Amino acid sequence: MTDDHQHLQRAVALASANVAQGGRPFGAVLTLNGEVLVEAVNEIHLTQDPTAHAELLAIRAASQRVGARLEGCVIYASGQPCPMCLSAMYLCGVARVVFAASNAMAEPFGLSTAVIGQQVGLPLSEQRLPIQHLPDAAMTALYHRWKTLHDPE
């Protein structure tokens, strides 16, 4: 667990340095087998890209180095990962997540993403964002073609 504390403290230090440079208080360290693979900070202030979260940038950089599957990797984040980042972690197979500041701690500062997590957990018809499903039969054929190309028997 000492590695956990060390890597988490590095994520917090990255977040602190990012604040000093005009950014948001978010940093991430992604490790593989206990070794730091990549570090990243939230870059929304630099890129105006709302997806430029520290965790997503770390995942992108790590994937460029080791491939899209990040099994065995651990992400250390200064703040509780938002639903977008958490979804990406599930999609790429991250093994574990360790974070310092919870959504409850971030709430008074306007930095909590708990409301978004609640929204995406609702059925589509109950979410605040209107989401419409328009089925298209061509998608079934496209999915079959993809499966045939990627899962030959």
PDB file of C-alpha atoms in Angstrom:
ATOM      1  CA  MET A   1       0.000   0.000   0.000  1.00  0.00           C
ATOM      2  CA  THR A   2       2.958   2.355   0.295  1.00  0.00           C
ATOM      3  CA  ASP A   3       3.021   2.495  -3.511  1.00  0.00           C
ATOM      4  CA  ASP A   4      -0.635   3.578  -3.386  1.00  0.00           C
ATOM      5  CA  HIS A   5       0.210   6.491  -1.112  1.00  0.00           C
ATOM      6  CA  GLN A   6       3.251   7.458  -3.152  1.00  0.00           C
ATOM      7  CA  HIS A   7       1.421   7.413  -6.491  1.00  0.00           C
ATOM      8  CA  LEU A   8      -1.617   9.170  -5.041  1.00  0.00           C
ATOM      9  CA  GLN A   9       0.585  11.893  -3.575  1.00  0.00           C
ATOM     10  CA  ARG A  10       2.126  12.353  -7.031  1.00  0.00           C
ATOM     11  CA  ALA A  11      -1.359  12.776  -8.533  1.00  0.00           C
ATOM     12  CA  VAL A  12      -2.134  15.411  -5.880  1.00  0.00           C
ATOM     13  CA  ALA A  13       1.177  17.177  -6.602  1.00  0.00           C
ATOM     14  CA  LEU A  14       0.333  17.222 -10.317  1.00  0.00           C
ATOM     15  CA  ALA A  15      -3.068  18.723  -9.485  1.00  0.00           C
ATOM     16  CA  SER A  16      -1.422  21.379  -7.334  1.00  0.00           C
ATOM     17  CA  ALA A  17       1.019  22.314 -10.093  1.00  0.00           C
ATOM     18  CA  ASN A  18      -1.867  22.486 -12.562  1.00  0.00           C
ATOM     19  CA  VAL A  19      -3.746  24.946 -10.332  1.00  0.00           C
ATOM     20  CA  ALA A  20      -0.590  27.081 -10.129  1.00  0.00           C
ATOM     21  CA  GLN A  21      -0.622  27.200 -13.956  1.00  0.00           C
ATOM     22  CA  GLY A  22      -4.276  28.235 -14.167  1.00  0.00           C
ATOM     23  CA  GLY A  23      -5.770  24.758 -14.513  1.00  0.00           C
ATOM     24  CA  ARG A  24      -8.197  22.682 -12.522  1.00  0.00           C
ATOM     25  CA  PRO A  25      -7.103  20.686  -9.449  1.00  0.00           C
ATOM     26  CA  PHE A  26      -6.911  17.323 -11.179  1.00  0.00           C
ATOM     27  CA  GLY A  27      -3.924  15.097 -11.800  1.00  0.00           C
ATOM     28  CA  ALA A  28      -3.599  11.409 -12.632  1.00  0.00           C
ATOM     29  CA  VAL A  29      -0.864   8.799 -12.521  1.00  0.00           C
ATOM     30  CA  LEU A  30      -1.313   5.542 -14.426  1.00  0.00           C
ATOM     31  CA  THR A  31       0.865   2.622 -13.380  1.00  0.00           C
ATOM     32  CA  LEU A  32       1.570  -0.846 -14.707  1.00  0.00           C
ATOM     33  CA  ASN A  33       3.072  -3.409 -12.342  1.00  0.00           C
ATOM     34  CA  GLY A  34       3.742  -0.661  -9.827  1.00  0.00           C
ATOM     35  CA  GLU A  35       5.782   1.436 -12.279  1.00  0.00           C
ATOM     36  CA  VAL A  36       4.581   4.821 -13.527  1.00  0.00           C
ATOM     37  CA  LEU A  37       3.587   4.508 -17.167  1.00  0.00           C
ATOM     38  CA  VAL A  38       2.169   8.026 -17.661  1.00  0.00           C
ATOM     39  CA  GLU A  39       1.195  11.149 -15.753  1.00  0.00           C
ATOM     40  CA  ALA A  40      -1.374  13.728 -16.831  1.00  0.00           C
ATOM     41  CA  VAL A  41      -3.250  16.789 -15.660  1.00  0.00           C
ATOM     42  CA  ASN A  42      -6.593  18.259 -16.599  1.00  0.00           C
ATOM     43  CA  GLU A  43      -6.029  20.381 -19.731  1.00  0.00           C
ATOM     44  CA  ILE A  44      -9.450  21.911 -20.282  1.00  0.00           C
ATOM     45  CA  HIS A  45      -8.013  25.370 -19.619  1.00  0.00           C
ATOM     46  CA  LEU A  46      -5.427  24.860 -22.374  1.00  0.00           C
ATOM     47  CA  THR A  47      -7.459  23.066 -25.024  1.00  0.00           C
ATOM     48  CA  GLN A  48     -11.070  24.092 -24.328  1.00  0.00           C
ATOM     49  CA  ASP A  49     -11.783  20.376 -24.803  1.00  0.00           C
ATOM     50  CA  PRO A  50     -14.297  19.350 -22.119  1.00  0.00           C
ATOM     51  CA  THR A  51     -13.028  15.761 -22.332  1.00  0.00           C
ATOM     52  CA  ALA A  52      -9.428  16.727 -21.493  1.00  0.00           C
ATOM     53  CA  HIS A  53      -9.647  15.251 -17.994  1.00  0.00           C
ATOM     54  CA  ALA A  54      -6.436  14.024 -16.399  1.00  0.00           C
ATOM     55  CA  GLU A  55      -7.623  10.407 -16.298  1.00  0.00           C
ATOM     56  CA  LEU A  56      -8.684  10.371 -19.964  1.00  0.00           C
ATOM     57  CA  LEU A  57      -5.428  11.968 -21.061  1.00  0.00           C
ATOM     58  CA  ALA A  58      -3.515   9.358 -19.056  1.00  0.00           C
ATOM     59  CA  ILE A  59      -5.528   6.552 -20.655  1.00  0.00           C
ATOM     60  CA  ARG A  60      -4.922   7.985 -24.141  1.00  0.00           C
ATOM     61  CA  ALA A  61      -1.169   8.290 -23.568  1.00  0.00           C
ATOM     62  CA  ALA A  62      -0.888   4.826 -22.014  1.00  0.00           C
ATOM     63  CA  SER A  63      -2.868   3.272 -24.859  1.00  0.00           C
ATOM     64  CA  GLN A  64      -0.433   4.783 -27.357  1.00  0.00           C
ATOM     65  CA  ARG A  65       2.374   3.007 -25.513  1.00  0.00           C
ATOM     66  CA  VAL A  66       0.893  -0.398 -24.647  1.00  0.00           C
ATOM     67  CA  GLY A  67      -2.314  -0.727 -26.663  1.00  0.00           C
ATOM     68  CA  ALA A  68      -6.004  -0.163 -26.045  1.00  0.00           C
ATOM     69  CA  ARG A  69      -6.313  -2.788 -23.301  1.00  0.00           C
ATOM     70  CA  LEU A  70      -4.907  -1.599 -19.986  1.00  0.00           C
ATOM     71  CA  GLU A  71      -5.401  -4.732 -17.896  1.00  0.00           C
ATOM     72  CA  GLY A  72      -3.233  -4.675 -14.806  1.00  0.00           C
ATOM     73  CA  CYS A  73      -3.002  -0.876 -14.797  1.00  0.00           C
ATOM     74  CA  VAL A  74      -3.939   1.254 -11.813  1.00  0.00           C
ATOM     75  CA  ILE A  75      -5.045   4.882 -12.051  1.00  0.00           C
ATOM     76  CA  TYR A  76      -4.335   7.235  -9.176  1.00  0.00           C
ATOM     77  CA  ALA A  77      -6.430  10.403  -9.362  1.00  0.00           C
ATOM     78  CA  SER A  78      -6.490  13.521  -7.241  1.00  0.00           C
ATOM     79  CA  GLY A  79     -10.293  13.589  -7.454  1.00  0.00           C
ATOM     80  CA  GLN A  80     -13.050  11.023  -7.748  1.00  0.00           C
ATOM     81  CA  PRO A  81     -13.274  10.075 -11.430  1.00  0.00           C
ATOM     82  CA  CYS A  82     -16.295  11.458 -13.254  1.00  0.00           C
ATOM     83  CA  PRO A  83     -18.692   9.086 -15.055  1.00  0.00           C
ATOM     84  CA  MET A  84     -16.962   9.751 -18.401  1.00  0.00           C
ATOM     85  CA  CYS A  85     -13.527   8.848 -17.052  1.00  0.00           C
ATOM     86  CA  LEU A  86     -14.877   5.906 -15.096  1.00  0.00           C
ATOM     87  CA  SER A  87     -16.568   4.581 -18.237  1.00  0.00           C
ATOM     88  CA  ALA A  88     -13.286   4.834 -20.128  1.00  0.00           C
ATOM     89  CA  MET A  89     -11.573   2.907 -17.333  1.00  0.00           C
ATOM     90  CA  TYR A  90     -14.120   0.116 -17.630  1.00  0.00           C
ATOM     91  CA  LEU A  91     -13.830   0.092 -21.434  1.00  0.00           C
ATOM     92  CA  CYS A  92     -10.029  -0.258 -21.439  1.00  0.00           C
ATOM     93  CA  GLY A  93      -9.867  -2.757 -18.575  1.00  0.00           C
ATOM     94  CA  VAL A  94      -8.086  -0.737 -15.875  1.00  0.00           C
ATOM     95  CA  ALA A  95      -7.649  -3.032 -12.883  1.00  0.00           C
ATOM     96  CA  ARG A  96      -8.092  -0.537 -10.065  1.00  0.00           C
ATOM     97  CA  VAL A  97      -8.685   3.138  -9.259  1.00  0.00           C
ATOM     98  CA  VAL A  98      -7.436   5.044  -6.196  1.00  0.00           C
ATOM     99  CA  PHE A  99      -8.512   8.661  -5.611  1.00  0.00           C
ATOM    100  CA  ALA A 100      -7.945  11.349  -2.983  1.00  0.00           C
ATOM    101  CA  ALA A 101     -10.888  13.796  -3.007  1.00  0.00           C
ATOM    102  CA  SER A 102     -14.431  12.437  -3.064  1.00  0.00           C
ATOM    103  CA  ASN A 103     -17.394  14.060  -4.795  1.00  0.00           C
ATOM    104  CA  ALA A 104     -18.700  15.018  -1.348  1.00  0.00           C
ATOM    105  CA  MET A 105     -15.445  16.857  -0.629  1.00  0.00           C
ATOM    106  CA  ALA A 106     -15.532  18.548  -4.058  1.00  0.00           C
ATOM    107  CA  GLU A 107     -19.186  19.627  -3.892  1.00  0.00           C
ATOM    108  CA  PRO A 108     -18.704  22.935  -1.998  1.00  0.00           C
ATOM    109  CA  PHE A 109     -16.165  23.979  -4.646  1.00  0.00           C
ATOM    110  CA  GLY A 110     -18.355  23.199  -7.656  1.00  0.00           C
ATOM    111  CA  LEU A 111     -16.120  20.276  -8.640  1.00  0.00           C
ATOM    112  CA  SER A 112     -18.401  17.309  -7.951  1.00  0.00           C
ATOM    113  CA  THR A 113     -19.736  15.188 -10.794  1.00  0.00           C
ATOM    114  CA  ALA A 114     -22.172  13.250  -8.615  1.00  0.00           C
ATOM    115  CA  VAL A 115     -25.220  14.776 -10.354  1.00  0.00           C
ATOM    116  CA  ILE A 116     -23.977  13.529 -13.728  1.00  0.00           C
ATOM    117  CA  GLY A 117     -23.468  10.063 -12.269  1.00  0.00           C
ATOM    118  CA  GLN A 118     -27.031  10.105 -10.979  1.00  0.00           C
ATOM    119  CA  GLN A 119     -28.382  11.200 -14.362  1.00  0.00           C
ATOM    120  CA  VAL A 120     -26.600   8.528 -16.413  1.00  0.00           C
ATOM    121  CA  GLY A 121     -27.830   5.912 -13.947  1.00  0.00           C
ATOM    122  CA  LEU A 122     -31.455   6.697 -14.797  1.00  0.00           C
ATOM    123  CA  PRO A 123     -33.414   5.048 -17.624  1.00  0.00           C
ATOM    124  CA  LEU A 124     -32.979   7.040 -20.854  1.00  0.00           C
ATOM    125  CA  SER A 125     -36.536   8.357 -20.712  1.00  0.00           C
ATOM    126  CA  GLU A 126     -35.931   9.860 -17.259  1.00  0.00           C
ATOM    127  CA  GLN A 127     -32.632  11.630 -17.941  1.00  0.00           C
ATOM    128  CA  ARG A 128     -32.552  15.426 -18.102  1.00  0.00           C
ATOM    129  CA  LEU A 129     -30.835  15.311 -21.525  1.00  0.00           C
ATOM    130  CA  PRO A 130     -33.364  14.280 -24.196  1.00  0.00           C
ATOM    131  CA  ILE A 131     -32.124  11.021 -25.732  1.00  0.00           C
ATOM    132  CA  GLN A 132     -34.000   9.494 -28.649  1.00  0.00           C
ATOM    133  CA  HIS A 133     -33.553   5.977 -30.022  1.00  0.00           C
ATOM    134  CA  LEU A 134     -34.313   5.680 -33.741  1.00  0.00           C
ATOM    135  CA  PRO A 135     -33.628   2.051 -34.693  1.00  0.00           C
ATOM    136  CA  ASP A 136     -31.982   1.459 -38.064  1.00  0.00           C
ATOM    137  CA  ALA A 137     -32.013  -2.067 -39.474  1.00  0.00           C
ATOM    138  CA  ALA A 138     -28.748  -1.415 -41.340  1.00  0.00           C
ATOM    139  CA  MET A 139     -26.958  -1.438 -37.998  1.00  0.00           C
ATOM    140  CA  THR A 140     -27.706  -5.137 -37.462  1.00  0.00           C
ATOM    141  CA  ALA A 141     -26.006  -6.002 -40.748  1.00  0.00           C
ATOM    142  CA  LEU A 142     -23.101  -3.719 -39.908  1.00  0.00           C
ATOM    143  CA  TYR A 143     -22.651  -5.362 -36.505  1.00  0.00           C
ATOM    144  CA  HIS A 144     -22.739  -8.814 -38.139  1.00  0.00           C
ATOM    145  CA  ARG A 145     -20.090  -7.738 -40.658  1.00  0.00           C
ATOM    146  CA  TRP A 146     -17.887  -6.351 -37.869  1.00  0.00           C
ATOM    147  CA  LYS A 147     -18.228  -9.544 -35.824  1.00  0.00           C
ATOM    148  CA  THR A 148     -17.321 -11.659 -38.850  1.00  0.00           C
ATOM    149  CA  LEU A 149     -14.194  -9.594 -39.483  1.00  0.00           C
ATOM    150  CA  HIS A 150     -13.093  -9.520 -35.833  1.00  0.00           C
ATOM    151  CA  ASP A 151     -14.243 -12.889 -34.558  1.00  0.00           C
ATOM    152  CA  PRO A 152     -13.700 -15.442 -37.344  1.00  0.00           C
ATOM    153  CA  GLU A 153     -14.577 -19.019 -36.462  1.00  0.00           C
TER     154      GLU A 153
END
